[in-house]
Amino acid sequence: MCEINSNYLKLPGSYLFAGIKRRVDAYRAAHPDAKIISLGIGDVTRPLVPAVIEAMHAAVDEMADASTFRGYGPEQGYDFLIDAIIRGEYTARGIEIDRDEVFVSDGSKCDVGNIQEIFSADARVAIGDPVYPVYLDSNVMAGRTGEFGPDGRFAGITYLAGTEENGFSPEPPKERVDLVYLCSPNNPTGTVLDRAALTRWVEYAREKEAVILFDSAYSAYIREPGLPGSIYEIPGAKEVAIEFKSFSKSAGFTGVRCGFTVVPKALRRRDNSGKMQSVNALWLRRQCTKFNGVCYIVQRAAEAVYSLAGMKQSREVIDYYMGNAELIRSGLIGAGFEVFGGKNAPYIWWKLPAGLESTQFADKLLNVCQVVGTPGVGFGPGGEGWFRLTAFGDRAETAEAVERICRASLI
Ligand SMILES: *Cc1c(COP(=O)(O)O)cnc(C)c1O
């Protein structure tokens, strides 16, 4: 008899997001003339930039000719893209990364979900709260947790609370953990771990022989000078950290699919006999067995993001979204609300008045303003009492949504 992996049954399911959609659909059916504006989307809306489109067209033509056609490529990505990534992301930040430390993939979600496979099944895991749910769920599936409790937490996980008091920058725990997931700029709080905070994490990981899994999918949105856009800006990080980046939010690739993961060769950890092993070699082995590379056309498209025209055009798109973020941020502050984020990330983290639950508030915002957002509790128990708005919408619609919120009496 084949038994299923019962760890999957521990997951409470995405009832929250399904519930939001159901209520929005019901509202739309009852009010067919209402103009509903969504500030809930975690997806880009602007088209691919011209430099990327040109590169894609050229690559499509190469595939039509026997002399330039490509079949299977290297599992870890073509050198032309790896070199562009190193130049655009690392040399530009004064960081030295070798070609065989970069692993091109079809997006960061797969990588941040899969990376736990190469670590011990009994590794102790620390995860931000609130944060992108993939880190937690992939560890639940792998059996690294106990059951989901009535407090909204899984037993066996160390939750790193990001609160208003700590500036959404959790400190390393007292206890020893083995794997630490950090997301900066953070989804959903829109806040960034500064150099001092990241240095404390790197020092903690060095001392405890932990590994930091650093998701910086939104680093292209960082505006304030001095904030780290890569964990490798911190001395000693190459011995303790794996970094994930994606073209999804930086260049509109959510539907095209491309990202990359950096696993430094200096990162070594013990096996069950105490012998040091290369984490880079394990990830290479894993990818070569379970992954077969990213589409050639897509890799040419990603390469074009780092061309002069590509960088300029991508910057303009990010500026557009960040203009939306500023509209939301300043609008809500002007209306007397307390908000965080929105300065170095496309997310605005809205503090709800005490006692108001984030799912109740979602209904109120829909009913009173016809605006959709995301209840904070969807990102972990620490998100209760908070609400996420995103800057990925259309400018005029975003402005109208902010106006409606400012005019309404929501509280
Ligand atoms: C959007 C996002 C990603 C990127 O996912 P892709 O699979 O590359 O599209 C990764 N991490 C976070 C926190 C995100 O919000």
Short mmCIF file of C-alpha atoms and ligand atoms in Angstrom, two decimals:
data_model
loop_
_atom_site.label_atom_id
_atom_site.label_comp_id
_atom_site.label_asym_id
_atom_site.label_seq_id
_atom_site.Cartn_x
_atom_site.Cartn_y
_atom_site.Cartn_z
CA MET A 1 0.00 0.00 0.00
CA CYS A 2 1.35 3.39 -0.93
CA GLU A 3 0.87 5.92 1.80
CA ILE A 4 0.85 9.64 1.00
CA ASN A 5 3.18 12.18 2.62
CA SER A 6 1.00 13.17 5.57
CA ASN A 7 3.08 16.27 6.22
CA TYR A 8 1.09 17.89 3.41
CA LEU A 9 -2.07 17.46 5.49
CA LYS A 10 -0.60 19.68 8.20
CA LEU A 11 -0.90 22.70 5.89
CA PRO A 12 -4.04 24.71 6.61
CA GLY A 13 -4.46 25.49 2.89
CA SER A 14 -4.84 28.81 1.14
CA TYR A 15 -8.34 29.34 2.50
CA LEU A 16 -7.51 32.99 3.21
CA PHE A 17 -6.79 33.95 -0.39
CA ALA A 18 -9.61 31.76 -1.69
CA GLY A 19 -11.89 33.50 0.80
CA ILE A 20 -10.88 36.96 -0.40
CA LYS A 21 -11.53 36.02 -4.00
CA ARG A 22 -14.92 34.56 -3.11
CA ARG A 23 -15.98 37.72 -1.30
CA VAL A 24 -14.77 39.98 -4.12
CA ASP A 25 -16.65 37.84 -6.65
CA ALA A 26 -19.80 37.98 -4.51
CA TYR A 27 -19.51 41.76 -4.16
CA ARG A 28 -19.06 42.12 -7.91
CA ALA A 29 -22.14 39.98 -8.59
CA ALA A 30 -24.23 42.06 -6.17
CA HIS A 31 -22.85 45.40 -7.46
CA PRO A 32 -22.27 44.94 -11.20
CA ASP A 33 -21.60 48.67 -11.72
CA ALA A 34 -19.03 49.05 -8.93
CA LYS A 35 -15.51 49.88 -10.08
CA ILE A 36 -13.38 47.65 -7.89
CA ILE A 37 -9.69 48.57 -7.69
CA SER A 38 -7.18 45.99 -6.56
CA LEU A 39 -4.18 47.05 -4.51
CA GLY A 40 -3.84 43.42 -3.52
CA ILE A 41 -1.92 42.15 -6.51
CA GLY A 42 1.53 40.70 -5.86
CA ASP A 43 2.19 40.64 -9.58
CA VAL A 44 3.64 43.18 -11.99
CA THR A 45 1.34 44.79 -14.57
CA ARG A 46 3.67 46.80 -16.86
CA PRO A 47 4.83 45.08 -20.08
CA LEU A 48 8.37 43.81 -20.74
CA VAL A 49 10.73 46.63 -21.75
CA PRO A 50 11.81 47.07 -25.41
CA ALA A 51 15.41 45.86 -24.84
CA VAL A 52 14.06 42.57 -23.47
CA ILE A 53 11.52 42.15 -26.27
CA GLU A 54 14.22 42.75 -28.92
CA ALA A 55 16.49 40.13 -27.33
CA MET A 56 13.63 37.64 -27.19
CA HIS A 57 12.76 38.17 -30.86
CA ALA A 58 16.40 37.71 -31.88
CA ALA A 59 16.63 34.51 -29.82
CA VAL A 60 13.42 33.16 -31.37
CA ASP A 61 14.96 33.68 -34.83
CA GLU A 62 18.10 31.79 -33.74
CA MET A 63 15.90 28.85 -32.77
CA ALA A 64 14.46 28.81 -36.32
CA ASP A 65 17.86 28.18 -37.94
CA ALA A 66 19.66 24.82 -37.69
CA SER A 67 23.06 26.55 -37.33
CA THR A 68 21.99 28.58 -34.25
CA PHE A 69 19.31 26.29 -32.79
CA ARG A 70 19.83 25.27 -29.14
CA GLY A 71 18.59 22.18 -27.37
CA TYR A 72 19.45 21.32 -23.77
CA GLY A 73 21.70 23.94 -22.25
CA PRO A 74 23.79 23.78 -19.09
CA GLU A 75 21.48 23.05 -16.11
CA GLN A 76 22.99 25.98 -14.19
CA GLY A 77 22.53 28.51 -17.03
CA TYR A 78 24.48 29.82 -20.02
CA ASP A 79 27.72 31.69 -19.34
CA PHE A 80 26.46 34.77 -21.22
CA LEU A 81 23.69 35.21 -18.62
CA ILE A 82 25.84 34.23 -15.63
CA ASP A 83 28.45 36.81 -16.70
CA ALA A 84 25.77 39.48 -17.09
CA ILE A 85 24.39 38.65 -13.61
CA ILE A 86 27.85 38.82 -12.02
CA ARG A 87 28.53 42.17 -13.70
CA GLY A 88 25.08 43.70 -13.08
CA GLU A 89 24.46 42.47 -9.54
CA TYR A 90 27.82 41.76 -7.94
CA THR A 91 30.75 43.58 -9.60
CA ALA A 92 28.50 46.67 -9.46
CA ARG A 93 28.29 46.22 -5.66
CA GLY A 94 31.99 45.51 -5.24
CA ILE A 95 31.41 41.78 -4.68
CA GLU A 96 33.41 38.99 -6.32
CA ILE A 97 31.36 35.98 -7.40
CA ASP A 98 32.61 33.12 -9.62
CA ARG A 99 30.67 31.67 -12.53
CA ASP A 100 30.20 28.30 -10.82
CA GLU A 101 28.60 30.00 -7.80
CA VAL A 102 25.60 31.25 -9.83
CA PHE A 103 22.67 28.91 -10.62
CA VAL A 104 20.13 30.26 -13.11
CA SER A 105 16.60 28.96 -12.57
CA ASP A 106 13.01 29.43 -13.66
CA GLY A 107 12.32 31.74 -10.71
CA SER A 108 13.04 32.17 -7.03
CA LYS A 109 9.94 30.46 -5.70
CA CYS A 110 11.25 27.06 -6.85
CA ASP A 111 14.71 27.74 -5.45
CA VAL A 112 13.61 29.02 -2.03
CA GLY A 113 11.18 26.09 -1.84
CA ASN A 114 13.70 23.45 -2.97
CA ILE A 115 16.85 24.58 -1.16
CA GLN A 116 15.83 22.91 2.14
CA GLU A 117 16.26 19.48 0.46
CA ILE A 118 20.05 19.66 0.69
CA PHE A 119 20.00 20.11 4.47
CA SER A 120 19.36 17.55 7.16
CA ALA A 121 15.75 16.51 7.79
CA ASP A 122 16.16 17.42 11.46
CA ALA A 123 17.61 20.90 10.83
CA ARG A 124 16.06 23.49 13.11
CA VAL A 125 14.44 26.27 11.09
CA ALA A 126 13.88 29.97 11.83
CA ILE A 127 11.50 31.97 9.64
CA GLY A 128 10.41 35.60 9.65
CA ASP A 129 6.88 36.48 10.71
CA PRO A 130 5.21 37.98 8.73
CA VAL A 131 6.81 36.83 5.49
CA TYR A 132 6.37 35.16 2.08
CA PRO A 133 4.71 31.80 2.94
CA VAL A 134 6.89 29.54 0.74
CA TYR A 135 9.72 29.14 3.29
CA LEU A 136 7.43 27.78 5.96
CA ASP A 137 5.23 25.61 3.75
CA SER A 138 8.20 23.90 2.04
CA ASN A 139 9.59 22.94 5.45
CA VAL A 140 6.20 21.67 6.61
CA MET A 141 6.04 19.44 3.50
CA ALA A 142 9.55 18.17 4.27
CA GLY A 143 8.48 17.16 7.79
CA ARG A 144 10.56 19.67 9.74
CA THR A 145 7.61 20.84 11.85
CA GLY A 146 5.01 19.53 14.22
CA GLU A 147 1.31 20.29 13.87
CA PHE A 148 -0.35 23.63 13.10
CA GLY A 149 -1.60 25.01 16.42
CA PRO A 150 -4.65 27.10 17.31
CA ASP A 151 -2.29 30.07 17.72
CA GLY A 152 -1.60 29.94 13.97
CA ARG A 153 1.92 28.56 14.48
CA PHE A 154 3.61 25.31 13.59
CA ALA A 155 5.30 23.47 16.45
CA GLY A 156 9.05 23.14 16.05
CA ILE A 157 9.59 26.35 14.05
CA THR A 158 11.36 29.41 15.46
CA TYR A 159 9.27 32.41 14.42
CA LEU A 160 11.27 35.62 14.04
CA ALA A 161 8.76 38.33 14.85
CA GLY A 162 9.01 41.49 12.77
CA THR A 163 7.18 44.12 14.80
CA GLU A 164 6.75 47.87 14.87
CA GLU A 165 8.91 47.87 18.02
CA ASN A 166 11.90 46.19 16.35
CA GLY A 167 11.40 48.08 13.10
CA PHE A 168 10.46 44.79 11.38
CA SER A 169 14.06 43.71 11.84
CA PRO A 170 14.09 40.61 14.09
CA GLU A 171 17.22 39.84 16.10
CA PRO A 172 18.90 36.41 16.06
CA PRO A 173 17.25 34.05 18.58
CA LYS A 174 18.85 32.98 21.83
CA GLU A 175 18.58 29.31 20.88
CA ARG A 176 20.62 27.64 18.16
CA VAL A 177 18.90 27.25 14.79
CA ASP A 178 20.42 25.69 11.67
CA LEU A 179 18.56 27.34 8.79
CA VAL A 180 17.49 30.99 8.85
CA TYR A 181 15.20 32.45 6.17
CA LEU A 182 15.51 36.21 5.75
CA CYS A 183 13.61 38.29 3.19
CA SER A 184 14.86 41.83 2.52
CA PRO A 185 13.27 44.01 1.21
CA ASN A 186 10.50 42.15 2.93
CA ASN A 187 7.26 40.93 1.46
CA PRO A 188 4.82 41.99 3.00
CA THR A 189 6.21 44.72 5.29
CA GLY A 190 8.19 46.53 2.58
CA THR A 191 11.01 47.13 5.07
CA VAL A 192 14.75 46.48 4.60
CA LEU A 193 17.33 44.92 6.92
CA ASP A 194 20.11 47.46 7.30
CA ARG A 195 23.82 46.74 7.32
CA ALA A 196 24.07 46.54 11.12
CA ALA A 197 21.15 44.09 11.40
CA LEU A 198 22.46 41.91 8.59
CA THR A 199 25.92 41.94 10.17
CA ARG A 200 24.43 40.59 13.42
CA TRP A 201 22.80 37.75 11.46
CA VAL A 202 26.01 36.91 9.62
CA GLU A 203 27.90 36.85 12.94
CA TYR A 204 25.21 34.64 14.50
CA ALA A 205 25.39 32.19 11.58
CA ARG A 206 29.18 32.07 11.75
CA GLU A 207 29.11 31.38 15.46
CA LYS A 208 26.35 28.71 15.33
CA GLU A 209 27.42 27.20 11.99
CA ALA A 210 23.94 28.05 10.70
CA VAL A 211 23.06 28.83 7.08
CA ILE A 212 21.21 32.01 6.08
CA LEU A 213 18.84 31.73 3.14
CA PHE A 214 18.59 35.32 1.93
CA ASP A 215 15.71 36.18 -0.41
CA SER A 216 16.32 39.54 -2.05
CA ALA A 217 13.79 39.35 -4.87
CA TYR A 218 13.09 43.07 -4.37
CA SER A 219 16.62 44.46 -4.13
CA ALA A 220 16.11 46.50 -7.33
CA TYR A 221 13.54 48.59 -5.41
CA ILE A 222 16.00 49.81 -2.77
CA ARG A 223 16.31 53.61 -3.02
CA GLU A 224 17.96 54.76 0.17
CA PRO A 225 21.75 54.73 -0.15
CA GLY A 226 23.70 52.47 2.20
CA LEU A 227 21.07 49.73 2.48
CA PRO A 228 22.46 46.33 1.45
CA GLY A 229 21.11 44.95 -1.84
CA SER A 230 23.06 41.72 -1.39
CA ILE A 231 24.01 39.83 1.77
CA TYR A 232 27.52 39.45 0.33
CA GLU A 233 28.06 43.16 1.05
CA ILE A 234 28.52 41.96 4.66
CA PRO A 235 32.05 40.67 5.38
CA GLY A 236 32.13 36.92 6.01
CA ALA A 237 28.69 36.29 4.46
CA LYS A 238 30.07 34.00 1.75
CA GLU A 239 30.84 31.39 4.40
CA VAL A 240 27.28 31.38 5.74
CA ALA A 241 24.72 32.58 3.18
CA ILE A 242 22.86 31.53 0.06
CA GLU A 243 21.22 34.38 -1.88
CA PHE A 244 18.12 34.27 -4.10
CA LYS A 245 17.27 36.88 -6.73
CA SER A 246 14.65 37.01 -9.43
CA PHE A 247 13.86 38.88 -12.64
CA SER A 248 10.17 38.68 -11.72
CA LYS A 249 9.81 41.97 -9.87
CA SER A 250 12.95 43.71 -11.16
CA ALA A 251 12.12 43.23 -14.86
CA GLY A 252 8.53 42.02 -15.12
CA PHE A 253 9.42 38.34 -15.63
CA THR A 254 6.62 36.86 -13.46
CA GLY A 255 5.16 35.18 -16.55
CA VAL A 256 8.46 34.72 -18.41
CA ARG A 257 10.18 32.92 -15.49
CA CYS A 258 13.82 33.51 -14.62
CA GLY A 259 15.76 33.92 -11.40
CA PHE A 260 19.05 32.80 -9.91
CA THR A 261 20.61 31.54 -6.72
CA VAL A 262 24.15 32.16 -5.51
CA VAL A 263 25.77 29.37 -3.49
CA PRO A 264 29.34 30.42 -2.62
CA LYS A 265 32.02 27.75 -2.71
CA ALA A 266 33.22 29.03 0.67
CA LEU A 267 29.97 27.76 2.24
CA ARG A 268 30.75 24.37 3.78
CA ARG A 269 28.79 22.41 6.38
CA ARG A 270 29.17 19.10 8.20
CA ASP A 271 27.71 15.76 7.10
CA ASN A 272 26.42 13.19 9.61
CA SER A 273 29.96 11.97 10.27
CA GLY A 274 31.20 15.48 11.04
CA LYS A 275 33.16 15.91 7.81
CA MET A 276 32.92 19.28 6.03
CA GLN A 277 31.12 19.26 2.68
CA SER A 278 30.61 21.83 -0.06
CA VAL A 279 27.02 23.14 -0.11
CA ASN A 280 27.67 24.42 -3.66
CA ALA A 281 28.47 20.87 -4.84
CA LEU A 282 25.25 19.55 -3.30
CA TRP A 283 23.10 22.20 -4.96
CA LEU A 284 24.80 21.52 -8.30
CA ARG A 285 24.05 17.82 -7.87
CA ARG A 286 20.45 18.55 -6.95
CA GLN A 287 19.87 20.87 -9.91
CA CYS A 288 21.56 18.56 -12.43
CA THR A 289 19.28 15.72 -11.32
CA LYS A 290 15.95 17.52 -10.86
CA PHE A 291 16.17 20.57 -13.15
CA ASN A 292 16.96 20.89 -16.83
CA GLY A 293 17.77 24.54 -17.34
CA VAL A 294 15.88 27.67 -18.37
CA CYS A 295 14.61 28.29 -21.91
CA TYR A 296 17.35 29.80 -24.13
CA ILE A 297 15.04 32.63 -25.29
CA VAL A 298 14.29 33.54 -21.69
CA GLN A 299 17.99 33.56 -20.76
CA ARG A 300 18.71 35.93 -23.66
CA ALA A 301 15.83 38.10 -22.43
CA ALA A 302 17.28 38.13 -18.89
CA GLU A 303 20.74 39.00 -20.25
CA ALA A 304 19.19 42.06 -21.93
CA VAL A 305 17.99 43.36 -18.54
CA TYR A 306 21.66 44.18 -17.80
CA SER A 307 22.33 45.95 -21.14
CA LEU A 308 22.58 49.73 -20.91
CA ALA A 309 19.15 50.17 -22.52
CA GLY A 310 17.70 47.31 -20.46
CA MET A 311 18.89 48.78 -17.17
CA LYS A 312 17.56 52.24 -18.03
CA GLN A 313 14.19 50.93 -19.19
CA SER A 314 13.79 48.58 -16.21
CA ARG A 315 14.62 51.45 -13.87
CA GLU A 316 11.80 53.50 -15.45
CA VAL A 317 9.30 50.71 -14.78
CA ILE A 318 10.45 50.41 -11.16
CA ASP A 319 10.19 54.21 -10.87
CA TYR A 320 6.59 53.95 -12.07
CA TYR A 321 5.72 51.40 -9.37
CA MET A 322 7.59 53.36 -6.73
CA GLY A 323 5.62 56.46 -7.77
CA ASN A 324 2.49 54.44 -6.94
CA ALA A 325 4.05 53.41 -3.63
CA GLU A 326 4.69 57.06 -2.73
CA LEU A 327 1.08 57.99 -3.62
CA ILE A 328 -0.25 55.29 -1.31
CA ARG A 329 2.23 55.97 1.47
CA SER A 330 1.83 59.75 1.59
CA GLY A 331 -1.93 59.55 0.99
CA LEU A 332 -2.51 57.24 3.94
CA ILE A 333 -0.16 59.17 6.21
CA GLY A 334 -1.99 62.35 5.23
CA ALA A 335 -5.28 60.72 6.22
CA GLY A 336 -3.86 59.97 9.67
CA PHE A 337 -2.94 56.32 9.23
CA GLU A 338 0.28 54.68 10.32
CA VAL A 339 2.09 52.92 7.49
CA PHE A 340 5.49 51.30 6.94
CA GLY A 341 7.42 50.23 3.86
CA GLY A 342 6.83 51.74 0.42
CA LYS A 343 10.21 53.50 0.33
CA ASN A 344 12.46 50.65 -0.78
CA ALA A 345 9.87 48.09 -1.82
CA PRO A 346 6.57 47.99 -3.72
CA TYR A 347 4.63 47.10 -0.54
CA ILE A 348 2.91 49.31 1.98
CA TRP A 349 2.29 47.78 5.40
CA TRP A 350 -0.75 49.43 6.95
CA LYS A 351 -1.31 49.36 10.70
CA LEU A 352 -4.95 48.77 11.61
CA PRO A 353 -6.50 50.30 14.73
CA ALA A 354 -6.23 48.06 17.77
CA GLY A 355 -8.77 45.26 17.88
CA LEU A 356 -9.55 45.25 14.14
CA GLU A 357 -8.83 41.92 12.49
CA SER A 358 -7.19 42.06 9.09
CA THR A 359 -9.81 39.86 7.39
CA GLN A 360 -12.67 42.01 8.77
CA PHE A 361 -10.87 45.07 7.50
CA ALA A 362 -10.59 43.52 4.02
CA ASP A 363 -14.41 43.26 3.92
CA LYS A 364 -14.81 46.82 5.13
CA LEU A 365 -12.37 48.20 2.57
CA LEU A 366 -14.20 46.33 -0.18
CA ASN A 367 -17.65 47.43 0.96
CA VAL A 368 -16.86 51.06 1.74
CA CYS A 369 -14.17 51.87 -0.87
CA GLN A 370 -14.44 49.04 -3.42
CA VAL A 371 -10.70 48.56 -2.87
CA VAL A 372 -9.05 45.13 -2.50
CA GLY A 373 -5.95 44.51 -0.39
CA THR A 374 -4.38 41.60 1.46
CA PRO A 375 -5.00 40.83 5.15
CA GLY A 376 -1.70 40.69 7.01
CA VAL A 377 -2.58 37.43 8.73
CA GLY A 378 -2.03 35.68 5.38
CA PHE A 379 1.70 36.17 5.91
CA GLY A 380 1.89 34.67 9.39
CA PRO A 381 0.35 35.20 12.83
CA GLY A 382 2.50 38.33 13.27
CA GLY A 383 0.62 39.93 10.37
CA GLU A 384 -2.67 40.05 12.30
CA GLY A 385 -3.75 43.64 12.78
CA TRP A 386 -1.97 44.69 9.60
CA PHE A 387 -2.89 45.04 5.94
CA ARG A 388 -0.78 44.93 2.76
CA LEU A 389 -1.27 47.25 -0.21
CA THR A 390 0.85 46.90 -3.34
CA ALA A 391 2.24 49.42 -5.79
CA PHE A 392 1.95 47.15 -8.85
CA GLY A 393 -1.30 48.69 -10.11
CA ASP A 394 -2.11 51.28 -12.73
CA ARG A 395 -1.17 54.85 -11.70
CA ALA A 396 -4.60 56.44 -12.20
CA GLU A 397 -6.39 53.55 -10.47
CA THR A 398 -3.94 53.65 -7.57
CA ALA A 399 -4.55 57.39 -7.17
CA GLU A 400 -8.31 56.83 -7.22
CA ALA A 401 -8.08 54.04 -4.64
CA VAL A 402 -6.05 56.28 -2.33
CA GLU A 403 -8.58 59.09 -2.76
CA ARG A 404 -11.45 56.78 -1.86
CA ILE A 405 -9.60 55.56 1.23
CA CYS A 406 -8.83 59.11 2.34
CA ARG A 407 -12.44 60.26 1.82
CA ALA A 408 -14.03 57.31 3.60
CA SER A 409 -14.40 56.90 7.33
CA LEU A 410 -12.98 53.44 7.67
CA ILE A 411 -12.41 53.27 11.38
C1 LIG B 1 7.76 37.42 -5.97
C2 LIG B 1 8.70 36.86 -4.97
C3 LIG B 1 9.71 35.98 -5.34
C4 LIG B 1 9.97 35.65 -6.77
O1 LIG B 1 9.29 34.56 -7.23
P1 LIG B 1 9.55 34.05 -8.71
O2 LIG B 1 9.33 32.59 -8.59
O3 LIG B 1 10.94 34.39 -9.10
O4 LIG B 1 8.54 34.72 -9.59
C5 LIG B 1 10.58 35.50 -4.37
N1 LIG B 1 10.47 35.90 -3.10
C6 LIG B 1 9.52 36.76 -2.71
C7 LIG B 1 9.50 37.21 -1.31
C8 LIG B 1 8.59 37.26 -3.63
O5 LIG B 1 7.65 38.10 -3.22
#
